[in-house]
Short mmCIF file of N, CA and C in Angstrom, two decimals:
data_model
loop_
_atom_site.label_atom_id
_atom_site.label_comp_id
_atom_site.label_asym_id
_atom_site.label_seq_id
_atom_site.Cartn_x
_atom_site.Cartn_y
_atom_site.Cartn_z
N MET A 22 85.35 0.01 12.59
CA MET A 22 84.22 0.57 11.87
C MET A 22 83.99 -0.22 10.58
N LEU A 23 82.79 -0.71 10.40
CA LEU A 23 82.45 -1.50 9.22
C LEU A 23 82.01 -0.59 8.08
N SER A 24 82.44 -0.94 6.90
CA SER A 24 82.07 -0.18 5.71
C SER A 24 80.71 -0.66 5.21
N ASP A 25 79.94 0.26 4.64
CA ASP A 25 78.65 -0.10 4.07
C ASP A 25 78.83 -0.77 2.72
N GLN A 26 79.93 -0.47 2.02
CA GLN A 26 80.16 -1.03 0.70
C GLN A 26 80.95 -2.32 0.80
N ARG A 27 80.46 -3.33 0.12
CA ARG A 27 81.16 -4.61 0.06
C ARG A 27 81.41 -4.95 -1.40
N LYS A 28 82.50 -5.65 -1.64
CA LYS A 28 82.83 -6.11 -2.98
C LYS A 28 82.82 -7.63 -2.97
N GLY A 29 82.16 -8.21 -3.96
CA GLY A 29 82.08 -9.66 -4.06
C GLY A 29 83.22 -10.22 -4.88
N HIS A 30 83.74 -11.36 -4.45
CA HIS A 30 84.82 -12.03 -5.17
C HIS A 30 84.56 -13.53 -5.18
N ILE A 31 84.93 -14.16 -6.29
CA ILE A 31 84.86 -15.61 -6.41
C ILE A 31 86.28 -16.13 -6.15
N VAL A 32 86.42 -16.95 -5.12
CA VAL A 32 87.73 -17.48 -4.75
C VAL A 32 87.75 -18.96 -5.11
N TRP A 33 88.58 -19.33 -6.09
CA TRP A 33 88.72 -20.72 -6.52
C TRP A 33 89.72 -21.39 -5.60
N VAL A 34 89.34 -22.53 -5.02
CA VAL A 34 90.17 -23.19 -4.02
C VAL A 34 90.46 -24.63 -4.44
N SER A 35 91.54 -25.18 -3.89
CA SER A 35 91.86 -26.58 -4.14
C SER A 35 91.35 -27.47 -3.01
N ASP A 36 91.08 -26.89 -1.84
CA ASP A 36 90.61 -27.65 -0.68
C ASP A 36 89.37 -26.97 -0.12
N VAL A 37 88.23 -27.63 -0.23
CA VAL A 37 86.96 -27.04 0.20
C VAL A 37 86.91 -26.92 1.72
N LYS A 38 87.48 -27.87 2.43
CA LYS A 38 87.48 -27.78 3.90
C LYS A 38 88.27 -26.57 4.37
N ALA A 39 89.37 -26.29 3.71
CA ALA A 39 90.18 -25.14 4.08
C ALA A 39 89.48 -23.83 3.71
N ALA A 40 88.55 -23.87 2.78
CA ALA A 40 87.83 -22.67 2.36
C ALA A 40 86.97 -22.11 3.49
N ARG A 41 86.65 -22.91 4.46
CA ARG A 41 85.88 -22.41 5.60
C ARG A 41 86.65 -21.34 6.37
N SER A 42 87.97 -21.38 6.31
CA SER A 42 88.77 -20.41 7.04
C SER A 42 88.79 -19.04 6.35
N LEU A 43 88.13 -18.91 5.21
CA LEU A 43 88.06 -17.63 4.52
C LEU A 43 87.20 -16.62 5.28
N GLU A 44 86.46 -17.08 6.29
CA GLU A 44 85.58 -16.20 7.04
C GLU A 44 86.34 -15.11 7.79
N LYS A 45 87.60 -15.34 8.09
CA LYS A 45 88.34 -14.29 8.80
C LYS A 45 88.77 -13.16 7.86
N TYR A 46 88.61 -13.33 6.55
CA TYR A 46 88.94 -12.30 5.58
C TYR A 46 87.73 -11.53 5.10
N GLY A 47 86.56 -12.08 5.26
CA GLY A 47 85.33 -11.42 4.82
C GLY A 47 84.13 -12.30 5.08
N ASN A 48 83.01 -11.92 4.54
CA ASN A 48 81.77 -12.66 4.71
C ASN A 48 81.67 -13.73 3.63
N VAL A 49 81.72 -15.00 4.03
CA VAL A 49 81.60 -16.10 3.07
C VAL A 49 80.11 -16.33 2.83
N HIS A 50 79.68 -16.08 1.62
CA HIS A 50 78.27 -16.21 1.28
C HIS A 50 77.91 -17.62 0.85
N PHE A 51 78.80 -18.27 0.10
CA PHE A 51 78.50 -19.60 -0.44
C PHE A 51 79.80 -20.33 -0.73
N ILE A 52 79.80 -21.64 -0.48
CA ILE A 52 80.93 -22.50 -0.84
C ILE A 52 80.40 -23.66 -1.69
N SER A 53 80.93 -23.80 -2.90
CA SER A 53 80.52 -24.88 -3.78
C SER A 53 81.48 -26.06 -3.60
N ARG A 54 80.96 -27.16 -3.12
CA ARG A 54 81.80 -28.35 -2.92
C ARG A 54 82.13 -29.02 -4.25
N ARG A 55 81.22 -28.96 -5.20
CA ARG A 55 81.42 -29.64 -6.47
C ARG A 55 82.39 -28.88 -7.38
N LEU A 56 82.25 -27.56 -7.44
CA LEU A 56 83.08 -26.77 -8.34
C LEU A 56 84.28 -26.12 -7.66
N HIS A 57 84.39 -26.28 -6.35
CA HIS A 57 85.55 -25.81 -5.57
C HIS A 57 85.75 -24.30 -5.67
N TYR A 58 84.72 -23.55 -5.31
CA TYR A 58 84.87 -22.10 -5.22
C TYR A 58 84.05 -21.58 -4.05
N ALA A 59 84.38 -20.37 -3.62
CA ALA A 59 83.64 -19.71 -2.55
C ALA A 59 83.33 -18.29 -2.98
N VAL A 60 82.15 -17.80 -2.60
CA VAL A 60 81.78 -16.41 -2.84
C VAL A 60 82.04 -15.66 -1.55
N VAL A 61 82.95 -14.69 -1.61
CA VAL A 61 83.37 -13.96 -0.42
C VAL A 61 83.14 -12.47 -0.66
N TYR A 62 82.50 -11.81 0.32
CA TYR A 62 82.32 -10.37 0.27
C TYR A 62 83.29 -9.74 1.25
N VAL A 63 84.05 -8.75 0.77
CA VAL A 63 85.03 -8.05 1.60
C VAL A 63 84.70 -6.56 1.62
N ASP A 64 85.18 -5.85 2.64
CA ASP A 64 84.98 -4.41 2.73
C ASP A 64 85.70 -3.73 1.58
N ALA A 65 85.05 -2.75 0.98
CA ALA A 65 85.62 -2.07 -0.19
C ALA A 65 86.86 -1.27 0.18
N ASP A 66 86.90 -0.71 1.39
CA ASP A 66 88.05 0.11 1.76
C ASP A 66 89.30 -0.72 2.08
N ARG A 67 89.14 -2.00 2.37
CA ARG A 67 90.29 -2.88 2.66
C ARG A 67 90.44 -3.98 1.61
N GLU A 68 89.87 -3.76 0.43
CA GLU A 68 89.82 -4.79 -0.59
C GLU A 68 91.20 -5.24 -1.08
N GLU A 69 92.06 -4.30 -1.42
CA GLU A 69 93.37 -4.66 -1.96
C GLU A 69 94.21 -5.45 -0.96
N GLU A 70 94.21 -4.99 0.27
CA GLU A 70 94.97 -5.67 1.33
C GLU A 70 94.44 -7.09 1.56
N THR A 71 93.13 -7.22 1.59
CA THR A 71 92.51 -8.53 1.82
C THR A 71 92.81 -9.49 0.67
N LEU A 72 92.73 -9.00 -0.57
CA LEU A 72 92.99 -9.86 -1.73
C LEU A 72 94.45 -10.31 -1.76
N ARG A 73 95.38 -9.44 -1.37
CA ARG A 73 96.78 -9.85 -1.29
C ARG A 73 96.97 -10.96 -0.27
N ASN A 74 96.30 -10.83 0.87
CA ASN A 74 96.40 -11.87 1.91
C ASN A 74 95.76 -13.18 1.45
N LEU A 75 94.64 -13.09 0.74
CA LEU A 75 93.98 -14.29 0.23
C LEU A 75 94.86 -15.00 -0.80
N GLN A 76 95.51 -14.23 -1.66
CA GLN A 76 96.33 -14.82 -2.71
C GLN A 76 97.51 -15.60 -2.14
N ARG A 77 97.96 -15.24 -0.96
CA ARG A 77 99.10 -15.91 -0.33
C ARG A 77 98.74 -17.28 0.26
N LEU A 78 97.45 -17.54 0.42
CA LEU A 78 97.04 -18.81 1.02
C LEU A 78 97.35 -19.96 0.07
N PRO A 79 97.85 -21.08 0.60
CA PRO A 79 98.28 -22.18 -0.28
C PRO A 79 97.14 -22.87 -1.02
N TYR A 80 95.93 -22.82 -0.51
CA TYR A 80 94.82 -23.52 -1.14
C TYR A 80 94.02 -22.64 -2.11
N VAL A 81 94.39 -21.37 -2.26
CA VAL A 81 93.70 -20.45 -3.18
C VAL A 81 94.37 -20.54 -4.54
N LYS A 82 93.58 -20.92 -5.56
CA LYS A 82 94.10 -21.01 -6.92
C LYS A 82 94.01 -19.68 -7.65
N LYS A 83 92.82 -19.07 -7.61
CA LYS A 83 92.56 -17.86 -8.39
C LYS A 83 91.45 -17.06 -7.72
N ILE A 84 91.50 -15.74 -7.90
CA ILE A 84 90.46 -14.86 -7.36
C ILE A 84 89.91 -14.03 -8.52
N GLU A 85 88.58 -14.04 -8.65
CA GLU A 85 87.91 -13.25 -9.69
C GLU A 85 86.95 -12.27 -9.04
N ARG A 86 86.84 -11.09 -9.61
CA ARG A 86 85.89 -10.11 -9.11
C ARG A 86 84.49 -10.48 -9.57
N SER A 87 83.54 -10.42 -8.68
CA SER A 87 82.15 -10.72 -9.03
C SER A 87 81.55 -9.53 -9.76
N LEU A 88 80.87 -9.80 -10.86
CA LEU A 88 80.26 -8.74 -11.65
C LEU A 88 78.78 -8.56 -11.34
N ARG A 89 78.32 -9.16 -10.27
CA ARG A 89 76.89 -9.12 -9.95
C ARG A 89 76.41 -7.70 -9.68
N SER A 90 77.24 -6.88 -9.06
CA SER A 90 76.82 -5.50 -8.76
C SER A 90 76.66 -4.66 -10.03
N GLU A 91 77.26 -5.09 -11.14
CA GLU A 91 77.17 -4.34 -12.39
C GLU A 91 76.02 -4.81 -13.28
N LEU A 92 75.35 -5.89 -12.92
CA LEU A 92 74.24 -6.38 -13.71
C LEU A 92 72.99 -5.53 -13.48
N LYS A 93 72.23 -5.35 -14.55
CA LYS A 93 70.99 -4.60 -14.45
C LYS A 93 69.91 -5.50 -13.84
N THR A 94 69.31 -5.04 -12.75
CA THR A 94 68.27 -5.84 -12.09
C THR A 94 66.89 -5.20 -12.16
N GLU A 95 66.83 -3.95 -12.59
CA GLU A 95 65.55 -3.26 -12.73
C GLU A 95 65.21 -3.19 -14.22
N TYR A 96 64.05 -3.66 -14.57
CA TYR A 96 63.63 -3.68 -15.97
C TYR A 96 62.36 -2.86 -16.13
N PRO A 97 62.29 -2.05 -17.19
CA PRO A 97 61.06 -1.27 -17.41
C PRO A 97 59.94 -2.18 -17.91
N LYS A 98 58.74 -1.84 -17.54
CA LYS A 98 57.59 -2.64 -17.97
C LYS A 98 57.06 -2.02 -19.26
N GLU A 99 57.59 -2.50 -20.40
CA GLU A 99 57.22 -1.96 -21.69
C GLU A 99 56.03 -2.68 -22.32
N SER A 100 55.84 -3.93 -21.97
CA SER A 100 54.72 -4.67 -22.55
C SER A 100 53.78 -5.12 -21.43
N GLU A 101 52.56 -5.43 -21.83
CA GLU A 101 51.57 -5.86 -20.83
C GLU A 101 51.88 -7.28 -20.34
N ASP A 102 51.36 -7.62 -19.20
CA ASP A 102 51.56 -8.92 -18.60
C ASP A 102 50.75 -9.97 -19.35
N LYS A 103 51.41 -10.94 -19.95
CA LYS A 103 50.73 -11.94 -20.78
C LYS A 103 50.43 -13.23 -20.01
N THR A 104 50.69 -13.25 -18.73
CA THR A 104 50.46 -14.48 -17.99
C THR A 104 48.98 -14.82 -17.90
N ARG A 105 48.11 -13.83 -17.93
CA ARG A 105 46.69 -14.14 -17.82
C ARG A 105 46.15 -14.82 -19.08
N PHE A 106 46.82 -14.63 -20.22
CA PHE A 106 46.41 -15.30 -21.46
C PHE A 106 46.77 -16.78 -21.46
N TYR A 107 47.80 -17.16 -20.72
CA TYR A 107 48.26 -18.54 -20.74
C TYR A 107 47.79 -19.36 -19.56
N SER A 108 47.07 -18.78 -18.64
CA SER A 108 46.59 -19.54 -17.48
C SER A 108 45.35 -20.34 -17.86
N MET A 109 45.08 -21.39 -17.09
CA MET A 109 43.95 -22.25 -17.39
C MET A 109 42.74 -21.87 -16.64
#
């Protein structure tokens, strides 16, 4: 049974090719070849177990929790739209 809640984590890796194998632990959303990290979403109910297993991998340097779910994405419209004043 799949959980509706997912938690995002930034997994810093030493080997980008090996980071492809992170898919068996969760949903790999993005892998940065230049900065050597992967964005992985895991089920919230199995999060602790999954993170322990990820930490044991030899190519994983560090795991950080993604704060994207805590960011405010809805903004109130307090001022009028000024784009029409700046258009040509």
